[in-house]
Short mmCIF file of C-alpha atoms in Angstrom, two decimals:
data_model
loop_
_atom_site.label_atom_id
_atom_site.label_comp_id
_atom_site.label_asym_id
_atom_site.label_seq_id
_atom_site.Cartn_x
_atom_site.Cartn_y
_atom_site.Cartn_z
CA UNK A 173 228.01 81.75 -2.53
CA UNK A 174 228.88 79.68 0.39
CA UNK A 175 232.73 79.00 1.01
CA UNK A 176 234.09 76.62 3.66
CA UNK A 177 237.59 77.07 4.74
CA UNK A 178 239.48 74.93 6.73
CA UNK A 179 243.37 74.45 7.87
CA UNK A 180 245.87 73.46 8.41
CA UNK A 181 245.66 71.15 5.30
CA UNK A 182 248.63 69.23 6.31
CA UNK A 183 250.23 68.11 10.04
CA UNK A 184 251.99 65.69 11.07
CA UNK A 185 251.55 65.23 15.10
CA UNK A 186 253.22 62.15 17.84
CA UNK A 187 251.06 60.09 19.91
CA UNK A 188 249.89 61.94 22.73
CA UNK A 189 249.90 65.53 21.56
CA UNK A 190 247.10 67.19 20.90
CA UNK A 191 245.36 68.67 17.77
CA UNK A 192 242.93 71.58 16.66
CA UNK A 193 241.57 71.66 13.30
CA UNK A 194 239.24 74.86 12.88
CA UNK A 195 236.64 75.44 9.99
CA UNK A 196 235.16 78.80 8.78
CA UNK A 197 232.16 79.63 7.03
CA UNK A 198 231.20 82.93 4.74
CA UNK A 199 228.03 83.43 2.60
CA UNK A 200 225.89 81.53 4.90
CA UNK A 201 224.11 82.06 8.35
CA UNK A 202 223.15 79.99 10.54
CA UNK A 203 224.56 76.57 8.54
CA UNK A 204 224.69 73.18 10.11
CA UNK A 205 228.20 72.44 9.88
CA UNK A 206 229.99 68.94 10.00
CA UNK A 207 232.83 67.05 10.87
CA UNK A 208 233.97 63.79 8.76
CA UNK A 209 236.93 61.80 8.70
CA UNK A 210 238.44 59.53 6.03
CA UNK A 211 240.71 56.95 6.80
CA UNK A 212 242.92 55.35 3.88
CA UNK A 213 240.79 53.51 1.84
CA UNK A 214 237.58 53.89 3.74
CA UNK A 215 234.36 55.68 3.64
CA UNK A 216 233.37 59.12 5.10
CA UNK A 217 232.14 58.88 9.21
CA UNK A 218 230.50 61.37 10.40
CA UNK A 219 232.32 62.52 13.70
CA UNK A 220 230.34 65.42 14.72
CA UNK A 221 227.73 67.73 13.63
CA UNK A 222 226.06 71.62 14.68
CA UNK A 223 222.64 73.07 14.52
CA UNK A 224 223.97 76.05 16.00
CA UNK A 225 226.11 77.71 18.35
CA UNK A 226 226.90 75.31 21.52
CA UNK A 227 225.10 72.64 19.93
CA UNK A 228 227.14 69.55 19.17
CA UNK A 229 226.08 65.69 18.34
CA UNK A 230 228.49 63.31 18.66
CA UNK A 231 227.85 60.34 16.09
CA UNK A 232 230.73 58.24 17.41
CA UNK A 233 232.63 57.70 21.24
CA UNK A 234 236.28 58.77 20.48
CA UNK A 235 238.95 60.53 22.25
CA UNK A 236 238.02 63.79 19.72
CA UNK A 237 235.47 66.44 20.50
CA UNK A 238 234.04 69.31 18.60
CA UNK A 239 233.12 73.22 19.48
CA UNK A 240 231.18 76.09 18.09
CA UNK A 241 232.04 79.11 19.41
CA UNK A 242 230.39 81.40 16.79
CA UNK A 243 227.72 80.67 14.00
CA UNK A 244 230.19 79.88 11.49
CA UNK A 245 233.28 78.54 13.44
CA UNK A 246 233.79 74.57 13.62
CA UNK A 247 236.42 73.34 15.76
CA UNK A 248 237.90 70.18 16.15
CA UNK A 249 240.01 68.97 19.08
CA UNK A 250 241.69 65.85 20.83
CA UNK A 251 243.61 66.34 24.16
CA UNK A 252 245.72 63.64 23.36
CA UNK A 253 246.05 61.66 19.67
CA UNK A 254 246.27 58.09 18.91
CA UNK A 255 247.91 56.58 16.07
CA UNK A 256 244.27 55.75 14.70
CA UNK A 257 243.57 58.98 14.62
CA UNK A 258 245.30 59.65 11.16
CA UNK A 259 243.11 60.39 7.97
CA UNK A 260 241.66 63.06 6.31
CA UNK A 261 239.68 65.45 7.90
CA UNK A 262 236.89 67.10 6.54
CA UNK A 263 234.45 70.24 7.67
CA UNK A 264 231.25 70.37 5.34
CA UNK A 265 228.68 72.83 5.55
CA UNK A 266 224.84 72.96 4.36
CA UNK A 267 223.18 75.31 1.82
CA UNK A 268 220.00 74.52 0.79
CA UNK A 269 219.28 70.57 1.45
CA UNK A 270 222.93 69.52 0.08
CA UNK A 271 226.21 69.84 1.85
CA UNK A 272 229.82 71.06 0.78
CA UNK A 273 232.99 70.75 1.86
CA UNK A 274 236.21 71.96 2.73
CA UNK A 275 239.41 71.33 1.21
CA UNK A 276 240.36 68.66 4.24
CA UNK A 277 242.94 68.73 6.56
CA UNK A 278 245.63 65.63 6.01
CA UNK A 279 246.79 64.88 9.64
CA UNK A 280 249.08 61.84 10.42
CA UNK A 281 249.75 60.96 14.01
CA UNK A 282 253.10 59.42 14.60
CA UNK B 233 220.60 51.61 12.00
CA UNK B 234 221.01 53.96 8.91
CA UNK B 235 223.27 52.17 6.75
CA UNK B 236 224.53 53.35 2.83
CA UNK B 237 225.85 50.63 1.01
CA UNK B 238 227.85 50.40 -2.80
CA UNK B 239 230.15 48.13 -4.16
CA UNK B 240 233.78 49.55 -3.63
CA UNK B 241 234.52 48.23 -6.98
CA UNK B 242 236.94 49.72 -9.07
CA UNK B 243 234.49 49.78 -11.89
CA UNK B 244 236.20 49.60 -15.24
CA UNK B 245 234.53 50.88 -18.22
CA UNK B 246 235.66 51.42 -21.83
CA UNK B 247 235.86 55.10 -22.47
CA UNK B 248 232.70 56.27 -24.50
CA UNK B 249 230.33 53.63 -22.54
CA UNK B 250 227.75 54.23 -19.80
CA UNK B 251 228.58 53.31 -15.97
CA UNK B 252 226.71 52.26 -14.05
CA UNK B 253 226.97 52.96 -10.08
CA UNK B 254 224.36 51.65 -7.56
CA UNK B 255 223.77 52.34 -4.10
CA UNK B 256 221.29 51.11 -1.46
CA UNK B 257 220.65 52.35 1.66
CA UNK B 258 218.97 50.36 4.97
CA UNK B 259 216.04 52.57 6.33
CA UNK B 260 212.93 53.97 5.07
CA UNK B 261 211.74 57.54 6.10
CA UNK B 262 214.48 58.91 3.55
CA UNK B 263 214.18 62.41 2.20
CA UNK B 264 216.84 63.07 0.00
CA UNK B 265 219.84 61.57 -1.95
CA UNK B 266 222.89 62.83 -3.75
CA UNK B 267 226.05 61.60 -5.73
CA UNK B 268 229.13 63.01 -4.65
CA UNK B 269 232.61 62.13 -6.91
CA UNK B 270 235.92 62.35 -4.90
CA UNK B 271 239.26 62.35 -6.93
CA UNK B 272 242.72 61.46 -4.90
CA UNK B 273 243.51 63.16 -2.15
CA UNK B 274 241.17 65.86 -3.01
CA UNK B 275 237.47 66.87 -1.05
CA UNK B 276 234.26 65.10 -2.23
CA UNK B 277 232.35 67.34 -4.97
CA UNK B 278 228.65 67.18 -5.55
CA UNK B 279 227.74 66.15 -9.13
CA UNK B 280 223.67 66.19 -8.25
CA UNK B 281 220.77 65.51 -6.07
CA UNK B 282 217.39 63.89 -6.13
CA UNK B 283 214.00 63.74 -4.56
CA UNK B 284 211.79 62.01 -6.06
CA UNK B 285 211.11 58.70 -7.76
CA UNK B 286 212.13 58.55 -10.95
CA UNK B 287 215.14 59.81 -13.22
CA UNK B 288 216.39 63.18 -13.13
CA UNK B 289 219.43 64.63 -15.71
CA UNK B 290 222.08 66.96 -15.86
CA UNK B 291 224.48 66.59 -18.98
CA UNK B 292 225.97 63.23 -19.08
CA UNK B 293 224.67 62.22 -15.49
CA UNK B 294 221.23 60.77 -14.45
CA UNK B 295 220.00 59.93 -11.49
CA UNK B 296 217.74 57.36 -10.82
CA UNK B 297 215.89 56.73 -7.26
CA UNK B 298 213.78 54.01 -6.50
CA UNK B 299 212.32 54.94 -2.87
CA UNK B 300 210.03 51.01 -2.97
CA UNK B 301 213.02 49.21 -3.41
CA UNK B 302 215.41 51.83 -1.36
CA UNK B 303 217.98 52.01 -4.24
CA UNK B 304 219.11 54.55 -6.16
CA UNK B 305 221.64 54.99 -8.95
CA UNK B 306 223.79 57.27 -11.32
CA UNK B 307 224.77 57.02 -14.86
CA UNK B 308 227.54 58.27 -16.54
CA UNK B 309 226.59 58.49 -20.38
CA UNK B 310 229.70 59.11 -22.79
CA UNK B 311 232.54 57.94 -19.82
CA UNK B 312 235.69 60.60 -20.55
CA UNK B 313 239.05 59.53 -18.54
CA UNK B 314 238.63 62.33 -16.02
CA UNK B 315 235.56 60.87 -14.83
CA UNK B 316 238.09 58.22 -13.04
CA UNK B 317 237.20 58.87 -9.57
CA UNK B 318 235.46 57.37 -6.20
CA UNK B 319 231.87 58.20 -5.93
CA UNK B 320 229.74 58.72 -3.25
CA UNK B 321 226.11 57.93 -2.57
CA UNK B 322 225.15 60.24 0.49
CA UNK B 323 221.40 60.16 1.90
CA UNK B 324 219.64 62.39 4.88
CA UNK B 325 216.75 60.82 6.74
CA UNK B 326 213.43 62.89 7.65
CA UNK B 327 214.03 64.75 10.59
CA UNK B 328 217.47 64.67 10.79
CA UNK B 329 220.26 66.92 10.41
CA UNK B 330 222.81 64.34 9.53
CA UNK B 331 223.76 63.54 6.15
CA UNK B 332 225.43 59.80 5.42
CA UNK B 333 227.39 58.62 2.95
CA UNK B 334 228.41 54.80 1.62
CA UNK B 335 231.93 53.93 1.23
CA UNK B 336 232.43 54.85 -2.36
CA UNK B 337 232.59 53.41 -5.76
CA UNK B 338 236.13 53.94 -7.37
CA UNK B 339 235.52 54.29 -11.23
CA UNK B 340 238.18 53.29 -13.86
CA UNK B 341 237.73 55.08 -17.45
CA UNK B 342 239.76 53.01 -19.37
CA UNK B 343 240.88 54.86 -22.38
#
């Protein structure tokens, strides 16, 4: 079965730093993969998403960008983080015609 | 513009009742639907899927989809406290890879 691992689960970063969040993938080839963030008390946005290797849509203009490297790595990086940048993020791959996710990675930018 | 909408609620229901959580969504040319539930802090979980029109079951949930009217809901027969959660009506379009989901409903068994 398909697992989706993800870290760190927790960071705490300043303003300005910047971040890498990276997401695995086993039992799977070939997934599209995805990259969602939760702010407190809001919905799910969909940041970024991958048909495959090198291939990368960006849903929304933000100072974050997103990499695949290999079939099933997902990585998520910002050269320099701003305060809005806190929330939870979460890596989701698909298996069949659903999607599942990660445990999430809590980051808080202070 | 592909929009999901639901009512953020909370949703308070006696434990032992049905609830009742609706979701519409903005464009037509939509292929499939799910219910996700989120608890606190934790990573949404999928509780089911649907296709078609009509209801489809699994235990104490049903889902309902209504592709006319662009709605589509899910019932929670015999509420239990742990079914306190947010949930989350996701849909993915026809010939797209993207998969997105409403805001949430947060659910209140009250015991």
């Amino acid at each position: 079965s398909q697992t989706i691992h993800q870290w760190p689960a927790t960071l705490v970063q300043p303003v300005g730093s910047p971040l890498s969040l990276e997401c695995t993938v086993e039992g799977t080839s070939n997934p599209n993969l995805y990259w969602y963030r939760q702010a407190a008390g809001r919905g799910l946005q969909l940041l970024f998403y991958s048909v495959g290797i090198g291939q990368i849509s960006s849903e929304v203009p933000q100072n974050l960008s997103a990499s695949r490297p290999q079939d099933r790595q997902f990585i998520l990086s910002s050269k320099k983080l701003l305060l809005s940048d806190s929330g939870f993020y979460l890596c989701a791959g698909d298996r069949g015609n659903t999607i599942y996710f990660g445990e999430g990675s809590w980051l808080t930018v202070v | 513009q592909k929009e999901v909408e639901q009512n953020s609620g909370p949703l308070s229901v006696p434990e032992g009742a049905i609830a009742s959580l609706n979701c519409t969504y903005s464009d037509r040319g939509s292929q499939s639907f799910f219910w996700y539930r989120q608890y606190s802090g934790k990573s949404p979980e999928l509780i089911m899927f649907i296709y078609s029109n009509g209801d489809k079951e699994d235990g104490r949930f049903t889902a309902q989809l209504n592709k006319a009217s662009q709605y589509v809901s899910l019932l929670i027969r015999d509420s239990q406290p742990s079914d306190s959660a947010t949930y989350l009506c996701a849909v993915n379009w026809e010939r797209d890879d993207k998969i997105i989901f409403g805001k949430g409903t947060r659910l209140h068994i009250l015991p």
